[in-house]
Tab-separated table of C-alpha atoms in Angstrom:
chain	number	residue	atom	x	y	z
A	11	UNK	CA	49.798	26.923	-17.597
A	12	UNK	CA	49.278	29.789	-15.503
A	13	UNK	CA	47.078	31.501	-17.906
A	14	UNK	CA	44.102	29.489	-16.450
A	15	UNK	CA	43.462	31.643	-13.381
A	16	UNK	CA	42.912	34.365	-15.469
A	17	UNK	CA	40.021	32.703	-17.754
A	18	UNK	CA	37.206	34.373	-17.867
A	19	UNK	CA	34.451	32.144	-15.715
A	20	UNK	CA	31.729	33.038	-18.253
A	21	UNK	CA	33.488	31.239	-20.456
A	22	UNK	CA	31.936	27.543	-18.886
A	23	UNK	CA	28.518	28.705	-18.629
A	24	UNK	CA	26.603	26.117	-20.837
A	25	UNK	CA	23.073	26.450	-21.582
A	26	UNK	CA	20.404	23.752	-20.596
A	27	UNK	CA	20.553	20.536	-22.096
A	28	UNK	CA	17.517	20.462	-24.661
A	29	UNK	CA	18.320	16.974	-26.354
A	30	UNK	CA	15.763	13.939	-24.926
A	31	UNK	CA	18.010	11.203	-23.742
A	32	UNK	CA	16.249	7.980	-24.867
A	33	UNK	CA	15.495	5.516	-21.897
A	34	UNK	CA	16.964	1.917	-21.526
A	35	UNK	CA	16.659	-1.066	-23.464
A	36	UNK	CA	15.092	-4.829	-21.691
A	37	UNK	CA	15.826	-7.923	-21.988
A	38	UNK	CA	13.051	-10.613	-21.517
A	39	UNK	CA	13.705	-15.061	-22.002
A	40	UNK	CA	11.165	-16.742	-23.036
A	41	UNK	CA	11.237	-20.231	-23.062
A	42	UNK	CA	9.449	-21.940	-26.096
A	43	UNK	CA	7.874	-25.654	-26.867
A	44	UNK	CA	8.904	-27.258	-30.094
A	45	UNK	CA	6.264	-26.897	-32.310
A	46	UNK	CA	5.510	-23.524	-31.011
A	47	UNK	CA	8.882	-22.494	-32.190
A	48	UNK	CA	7.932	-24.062	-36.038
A	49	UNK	CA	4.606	-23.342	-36.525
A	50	UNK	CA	4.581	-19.261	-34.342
A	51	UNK	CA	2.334	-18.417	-31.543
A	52	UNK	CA	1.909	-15.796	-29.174
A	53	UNK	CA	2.765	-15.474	-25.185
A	54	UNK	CA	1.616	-12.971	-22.487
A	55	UNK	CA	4.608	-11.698	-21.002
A	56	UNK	CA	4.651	-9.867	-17.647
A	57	UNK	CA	7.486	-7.195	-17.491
A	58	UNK	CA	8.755	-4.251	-14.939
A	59	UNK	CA	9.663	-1.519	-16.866
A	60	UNK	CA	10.223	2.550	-15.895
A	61	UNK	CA	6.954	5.101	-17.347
A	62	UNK	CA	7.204	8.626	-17.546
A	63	UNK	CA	5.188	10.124	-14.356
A	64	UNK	CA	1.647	11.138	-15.300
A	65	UNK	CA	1.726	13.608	-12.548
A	66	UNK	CA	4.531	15.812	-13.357
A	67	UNK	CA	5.340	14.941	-16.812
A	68	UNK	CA	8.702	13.589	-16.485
A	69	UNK	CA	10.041	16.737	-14.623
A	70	UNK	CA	10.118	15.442	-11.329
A	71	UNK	CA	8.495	18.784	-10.008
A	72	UNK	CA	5.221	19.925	-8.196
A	73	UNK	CA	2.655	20.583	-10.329
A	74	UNK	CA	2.863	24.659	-10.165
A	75	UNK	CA	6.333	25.106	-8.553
A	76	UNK	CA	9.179	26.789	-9.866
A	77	UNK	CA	12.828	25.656	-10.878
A	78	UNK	CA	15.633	27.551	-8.836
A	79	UNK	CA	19.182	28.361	-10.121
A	80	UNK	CA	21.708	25.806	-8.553
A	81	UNK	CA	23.623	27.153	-5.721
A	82	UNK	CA	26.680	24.511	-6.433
A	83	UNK	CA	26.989	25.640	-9.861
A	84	UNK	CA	25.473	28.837	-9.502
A	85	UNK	CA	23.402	27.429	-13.112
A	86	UNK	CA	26.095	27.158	-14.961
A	87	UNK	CA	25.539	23.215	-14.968
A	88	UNK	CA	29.485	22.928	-14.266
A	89	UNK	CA	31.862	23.412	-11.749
A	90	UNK	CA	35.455	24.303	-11.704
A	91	UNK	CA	38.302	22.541	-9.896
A	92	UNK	CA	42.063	24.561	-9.906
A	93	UNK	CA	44.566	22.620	-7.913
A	94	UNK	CA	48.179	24.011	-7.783
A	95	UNK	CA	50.708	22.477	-9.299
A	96	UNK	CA	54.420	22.732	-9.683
A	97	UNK	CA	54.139	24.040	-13.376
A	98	UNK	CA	51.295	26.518	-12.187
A	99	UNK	CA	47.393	26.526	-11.714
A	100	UNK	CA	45.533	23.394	-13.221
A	101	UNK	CA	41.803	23.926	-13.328
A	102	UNK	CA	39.802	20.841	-14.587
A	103	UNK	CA	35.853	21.557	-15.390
A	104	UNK	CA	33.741	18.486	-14.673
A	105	UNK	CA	29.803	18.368	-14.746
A	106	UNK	CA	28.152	20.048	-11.523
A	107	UNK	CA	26.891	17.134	-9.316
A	108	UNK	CA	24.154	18.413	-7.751
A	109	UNK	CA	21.984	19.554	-10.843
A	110	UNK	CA	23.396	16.716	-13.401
A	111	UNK	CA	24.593	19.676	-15.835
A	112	UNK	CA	21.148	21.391	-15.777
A	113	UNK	CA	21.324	24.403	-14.084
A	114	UNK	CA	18.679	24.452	-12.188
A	115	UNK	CA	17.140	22.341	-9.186
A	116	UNK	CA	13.483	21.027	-8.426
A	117	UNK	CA	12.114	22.984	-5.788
A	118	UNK	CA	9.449	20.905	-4.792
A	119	UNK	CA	8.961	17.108	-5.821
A	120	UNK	CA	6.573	15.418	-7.010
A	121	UNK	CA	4.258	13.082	-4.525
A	122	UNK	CA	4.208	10.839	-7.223
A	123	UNK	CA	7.583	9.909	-8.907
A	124	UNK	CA	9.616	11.590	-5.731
A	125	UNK	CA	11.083	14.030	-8.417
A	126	UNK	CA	12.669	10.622	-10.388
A	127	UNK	CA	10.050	11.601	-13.025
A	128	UNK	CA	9.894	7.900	-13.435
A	129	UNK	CA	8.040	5.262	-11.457
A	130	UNK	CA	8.143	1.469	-12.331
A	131	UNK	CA	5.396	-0.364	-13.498
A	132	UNK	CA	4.185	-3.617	-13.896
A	133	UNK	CA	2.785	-4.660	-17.300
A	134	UNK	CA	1.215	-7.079	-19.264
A	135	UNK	CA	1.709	-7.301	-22.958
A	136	UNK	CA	1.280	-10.228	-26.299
A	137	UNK	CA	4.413	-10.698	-28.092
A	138	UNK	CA	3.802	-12.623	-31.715
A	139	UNK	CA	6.086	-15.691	-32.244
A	140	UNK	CA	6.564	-16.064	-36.434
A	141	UNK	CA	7.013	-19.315	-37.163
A	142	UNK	CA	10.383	-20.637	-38.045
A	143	UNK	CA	12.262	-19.575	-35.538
A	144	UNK	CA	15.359	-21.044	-33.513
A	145	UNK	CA	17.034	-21.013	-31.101
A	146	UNK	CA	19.156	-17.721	-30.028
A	147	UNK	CA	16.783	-15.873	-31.995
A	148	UNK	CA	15.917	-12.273	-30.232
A	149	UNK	CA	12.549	-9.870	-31.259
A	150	UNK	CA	12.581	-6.384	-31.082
A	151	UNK	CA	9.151	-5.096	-29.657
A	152	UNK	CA	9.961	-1.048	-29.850
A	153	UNK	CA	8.766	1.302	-27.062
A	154	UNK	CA	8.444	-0.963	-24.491
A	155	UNK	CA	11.828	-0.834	-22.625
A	156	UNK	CA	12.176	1.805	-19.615
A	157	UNK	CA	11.130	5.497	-20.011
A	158	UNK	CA	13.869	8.510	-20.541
A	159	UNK	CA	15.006	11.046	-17.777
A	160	UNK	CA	12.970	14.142	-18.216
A	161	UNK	CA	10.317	13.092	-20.325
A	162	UNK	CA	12.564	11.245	-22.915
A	163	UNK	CA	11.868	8.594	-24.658
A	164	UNK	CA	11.442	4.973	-24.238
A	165	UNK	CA	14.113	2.220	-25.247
A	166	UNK	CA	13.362	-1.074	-26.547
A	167	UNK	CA	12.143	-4.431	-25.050
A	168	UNK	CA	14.230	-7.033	-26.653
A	169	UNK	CA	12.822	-11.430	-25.835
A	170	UNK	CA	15.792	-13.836	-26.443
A	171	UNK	CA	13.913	-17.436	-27.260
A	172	UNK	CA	15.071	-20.617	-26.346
A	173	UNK	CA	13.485	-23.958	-27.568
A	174	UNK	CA	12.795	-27.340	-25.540
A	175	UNK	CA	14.113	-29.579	-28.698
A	176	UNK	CA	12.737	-33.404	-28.085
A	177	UNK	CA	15.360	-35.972	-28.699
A	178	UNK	CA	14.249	-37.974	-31.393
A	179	UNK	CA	13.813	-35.178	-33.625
A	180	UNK	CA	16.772	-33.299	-35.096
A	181	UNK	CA	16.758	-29.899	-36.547
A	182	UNK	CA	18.996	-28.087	-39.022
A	183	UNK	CA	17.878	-25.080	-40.851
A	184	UNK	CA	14.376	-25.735	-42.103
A	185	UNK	CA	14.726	-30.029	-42.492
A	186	UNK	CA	13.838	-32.155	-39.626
A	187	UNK	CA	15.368	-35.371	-39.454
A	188	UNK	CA	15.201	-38.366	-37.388
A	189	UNK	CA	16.239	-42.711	-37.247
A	190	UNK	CA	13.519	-45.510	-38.024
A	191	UNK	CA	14.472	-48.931	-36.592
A	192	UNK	CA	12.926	-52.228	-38.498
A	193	UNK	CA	13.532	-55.635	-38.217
A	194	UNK	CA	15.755	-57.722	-41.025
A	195	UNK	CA	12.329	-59.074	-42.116
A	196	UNK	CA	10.659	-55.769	-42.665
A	197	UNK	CA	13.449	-54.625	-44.605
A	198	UNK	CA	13.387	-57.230	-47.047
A	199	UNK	CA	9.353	-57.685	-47.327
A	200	UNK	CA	8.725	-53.921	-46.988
A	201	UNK	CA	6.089	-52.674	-44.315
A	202	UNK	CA	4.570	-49.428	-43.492
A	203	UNK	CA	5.116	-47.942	-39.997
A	204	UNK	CA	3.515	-44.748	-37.753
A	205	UNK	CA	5.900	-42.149	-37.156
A	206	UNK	CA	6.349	-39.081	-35.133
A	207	UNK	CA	6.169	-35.312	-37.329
A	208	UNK	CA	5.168	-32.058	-36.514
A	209	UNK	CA	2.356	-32.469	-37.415
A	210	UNK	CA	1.468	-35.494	-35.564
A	211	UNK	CA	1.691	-39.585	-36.310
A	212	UNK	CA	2.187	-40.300	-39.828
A	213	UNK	CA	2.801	-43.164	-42.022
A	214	UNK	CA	6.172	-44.129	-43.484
A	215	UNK	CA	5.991	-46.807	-46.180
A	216	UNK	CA	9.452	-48.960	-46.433
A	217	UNK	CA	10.211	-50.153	-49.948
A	218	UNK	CA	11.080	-53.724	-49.997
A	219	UNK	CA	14.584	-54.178	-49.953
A	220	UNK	CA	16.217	-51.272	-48.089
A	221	UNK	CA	19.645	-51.006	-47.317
A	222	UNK	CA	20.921	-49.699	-43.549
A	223	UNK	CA	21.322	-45.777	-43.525
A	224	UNK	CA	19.068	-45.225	-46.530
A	225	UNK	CA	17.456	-41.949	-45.931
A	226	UNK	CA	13.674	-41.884	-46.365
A	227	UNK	CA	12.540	-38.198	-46.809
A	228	UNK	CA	8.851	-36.530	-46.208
A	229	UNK	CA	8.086	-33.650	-48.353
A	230	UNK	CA	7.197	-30.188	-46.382
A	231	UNK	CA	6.771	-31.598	-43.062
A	232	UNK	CA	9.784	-29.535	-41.825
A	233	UNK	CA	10.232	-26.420	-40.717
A	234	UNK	CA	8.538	-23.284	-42.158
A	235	UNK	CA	11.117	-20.736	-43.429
A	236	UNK	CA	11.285	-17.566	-40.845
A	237	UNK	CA	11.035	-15.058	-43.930
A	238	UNK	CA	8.747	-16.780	-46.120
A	239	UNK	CA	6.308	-19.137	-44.004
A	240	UNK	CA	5.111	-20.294	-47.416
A	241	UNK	CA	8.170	-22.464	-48.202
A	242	UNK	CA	8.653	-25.497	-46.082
A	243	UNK	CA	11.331	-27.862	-45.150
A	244	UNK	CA	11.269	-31.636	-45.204
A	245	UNK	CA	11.209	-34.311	-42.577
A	246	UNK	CA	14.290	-37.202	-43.277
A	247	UNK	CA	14.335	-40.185	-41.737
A	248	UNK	CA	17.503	-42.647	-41.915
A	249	UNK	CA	16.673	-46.375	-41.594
A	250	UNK	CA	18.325	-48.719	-38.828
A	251	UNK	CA	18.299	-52.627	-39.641
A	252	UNK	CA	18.115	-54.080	-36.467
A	253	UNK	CA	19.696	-57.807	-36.837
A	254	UNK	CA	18.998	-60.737	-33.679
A	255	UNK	CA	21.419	-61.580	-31.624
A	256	UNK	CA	19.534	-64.973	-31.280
A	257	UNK	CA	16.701	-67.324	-33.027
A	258	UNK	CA	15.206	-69.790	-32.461
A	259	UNK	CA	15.489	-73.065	-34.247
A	260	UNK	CA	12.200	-72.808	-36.887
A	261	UNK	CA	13.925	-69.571	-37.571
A	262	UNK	CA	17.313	-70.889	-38.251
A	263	UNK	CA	15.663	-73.548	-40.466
A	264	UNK	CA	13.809	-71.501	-42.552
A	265	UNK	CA	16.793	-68.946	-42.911
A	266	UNK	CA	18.874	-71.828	-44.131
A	267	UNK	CA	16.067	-73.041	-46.139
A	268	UNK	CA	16.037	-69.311	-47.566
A	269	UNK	CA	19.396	-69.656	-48.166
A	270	UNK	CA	19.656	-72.745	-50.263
A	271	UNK	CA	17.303	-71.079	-53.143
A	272	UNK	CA	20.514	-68.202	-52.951
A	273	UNK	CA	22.636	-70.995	-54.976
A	274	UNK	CA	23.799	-72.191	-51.748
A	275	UNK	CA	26.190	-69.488	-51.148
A	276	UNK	CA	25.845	-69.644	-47.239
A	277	UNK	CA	26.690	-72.865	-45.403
A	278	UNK	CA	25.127	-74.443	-42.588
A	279	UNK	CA	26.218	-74.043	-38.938
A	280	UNK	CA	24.199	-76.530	-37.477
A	281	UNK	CA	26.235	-77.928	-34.166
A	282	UNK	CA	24.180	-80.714	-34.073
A	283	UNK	CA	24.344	-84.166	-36.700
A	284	UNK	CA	21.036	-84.390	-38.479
A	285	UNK	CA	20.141	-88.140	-39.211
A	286	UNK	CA	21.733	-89.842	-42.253
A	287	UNK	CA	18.813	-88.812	-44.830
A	288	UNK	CA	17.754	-92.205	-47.276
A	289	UNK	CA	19.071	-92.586	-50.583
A	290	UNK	CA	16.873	-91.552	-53.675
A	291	UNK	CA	15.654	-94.277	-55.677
A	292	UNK	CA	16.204	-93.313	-59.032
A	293	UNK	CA	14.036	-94.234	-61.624
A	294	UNK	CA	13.889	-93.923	-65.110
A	295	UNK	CA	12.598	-90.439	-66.674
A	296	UNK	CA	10.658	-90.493	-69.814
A	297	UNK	CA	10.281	-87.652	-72.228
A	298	UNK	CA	9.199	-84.480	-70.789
A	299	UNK	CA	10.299	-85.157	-66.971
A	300	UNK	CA	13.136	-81.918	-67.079
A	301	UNK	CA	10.468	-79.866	-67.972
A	302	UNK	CA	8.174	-80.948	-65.135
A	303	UNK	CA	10.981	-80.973	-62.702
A	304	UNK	CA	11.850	-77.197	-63.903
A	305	UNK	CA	7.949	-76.680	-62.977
A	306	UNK	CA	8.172	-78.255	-59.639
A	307	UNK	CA	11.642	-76.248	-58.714
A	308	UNK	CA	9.812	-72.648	-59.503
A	309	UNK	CA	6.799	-73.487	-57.616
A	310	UNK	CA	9.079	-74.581	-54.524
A	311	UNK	CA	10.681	-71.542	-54.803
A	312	UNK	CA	7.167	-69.422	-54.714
A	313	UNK	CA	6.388	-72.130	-51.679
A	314	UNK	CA	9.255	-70.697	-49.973
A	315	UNK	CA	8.548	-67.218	-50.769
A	316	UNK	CA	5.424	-67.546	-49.566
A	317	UNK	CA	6.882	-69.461	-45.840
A	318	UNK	CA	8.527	-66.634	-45.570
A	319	UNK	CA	6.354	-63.942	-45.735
A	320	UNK	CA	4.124	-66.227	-43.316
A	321	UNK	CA	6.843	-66.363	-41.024
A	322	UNK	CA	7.312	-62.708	-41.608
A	323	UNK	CA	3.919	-62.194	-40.386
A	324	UNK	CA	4.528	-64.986	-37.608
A	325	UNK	CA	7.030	-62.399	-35.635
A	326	UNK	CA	5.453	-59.193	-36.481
A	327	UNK	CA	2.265	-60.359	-34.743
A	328	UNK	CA	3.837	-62.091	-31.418
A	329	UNK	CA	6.450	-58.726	-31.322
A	330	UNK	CA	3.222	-56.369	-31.811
């Protein structure tokens, strides 16, 4: 260990660093709208970033003055430390403070960049939005983070997005989806109904006779895909039967009325004791009269088809 005094001091001269170091990367948020996020856009972005001086180049000097050797290092760029020790002399090398490992030291500064070789700027640039993307998603925009030391070059500006996402529409991947509510009456008649999409009201037509949690889809108004904008995603809707808590008594009576042309498979909850109806007189048929009373039974049944469709119409227009 006690060879170390006897090292030849040459030995840690290093030459100047010639290798650019490259500057720092930025981050920027940007906050994006919802259909801004699907369809691309661009924003104006104001950032503060580090340039390279214009004045002095990066060097931090006075136009026309002259480096001098560093008097810590004596421009060797690193010092030497020897502490003793009970196994000897320990000498540690570390990088010489004063000159950063260079050698040499400005003389005179520059007005400018007070020999930083840097100054910060303000600056105003467009940064494209592609359509399709989410949330989390970051863009690169090269050269536009902070300036190198010494002329070196710049780093990166880097925007994270994050999307305002309305609440009644979902996304996942490139589909859209969202919940319908209709009435009992809608779903069994059918009915066609304005709906919210991307790409503004729509209509969605509801076969007669859909079931709760069907799943109504609309082709390629979803989400366009982030690599190829050409292929599109669709927009489902699942349907919610909304069923009343209460009706009123025409209601009730046409319901049961409804319900008697199902083969009477639901009975009647009427609380109240309707008046003893008066016996049929029964006469005598002649030929024929099934075949008339088969007649009359199909054209009560398209009277009560049609009752209901009436009545159908009835609550649409006093809920509208």
């Amino acid at each position: 260990m006690g060879g170390f005094s006897g090292m030849d001091q040459s030995a840690f001269r290093t030459s100047r660093r010639s290798t650019a170091i490259q500057g720092e990367d930025i981050r920027y948020d940007v906050i994006l709208g919802f259909t801004e996020a699907i369809f691309g856009t661009e924003k104006d972005i104001i950032l503060s970033h580090l340039e390279t001086c214009d004045t002095c180049g990066g060097s931090g000097s006075k136009a026309g003055s002259k480096m001098r050797i560093c008097s810590t290092c004596g421009g060797r760029g690193q010092v030497m430390r020897t502490e003793q020790t009970p196994f000897g002399l320990f000498s540690q090398v570390s990088i010489c403070p004063t000159c950063a490992g260079e050698g040499e030291v400005i003389s005179e500064y520059c007005r400018k960049c007070s020999g930083e070789g840097r100054i910060r700027v303000r600056k105003e640039i467009k940064v494209k939005i592609p359509p399709g993307v989410s949330k989390g998603s970051t863009l690169r925009v090269r050269g536009e983070g902070d300036a190198g030391p010494k002329g070196g070059p710049p780093g990166d500006l880097f925007v994270c997005l994050d999307i305002e996402e309305p609440s009644d529409i979902k996304r996942d991947g490139i589909n859209l989806y969202s919940t319908v509510s209709i009435s009992y009456l809608e779903a069994i008649l059918g009915t066609v109904m304005q709906v919210r999409t991307v790409d503004g009201t729509s209509d969605l037509r509801i076969p007669p006779g859909i079931q709760p949690g069907d799943v109504i889809v609309l082709a390629k108004q979803g989400v366009p895909s982030l690599n190829k904008p050409s292929i599109r995603g669709d927009h489902l809707f699942t349907v919610k039967v909304a069923i009343p808590k209460r009706i009123s008594g025409r209601e009730r009576e046409l319901l049961e009325e409804l319900a008697s042309l199902s083969n009477g498979r639901f009975a009647r909850t009427d609380t109240k004791p309707k008046p003893a109806q008066p016996k049929a007189i029964h006469q005598e048929k002649e030929v024929g009269a099934s075949q008339e009373d088969t007649s009359k039974s199909k054209e009560a049944e398209g009277d009560w088809l049609k009752k209901l469709t009436d009545f159908a119409g009835c609550i649409t227009s006093v809920e509208i």
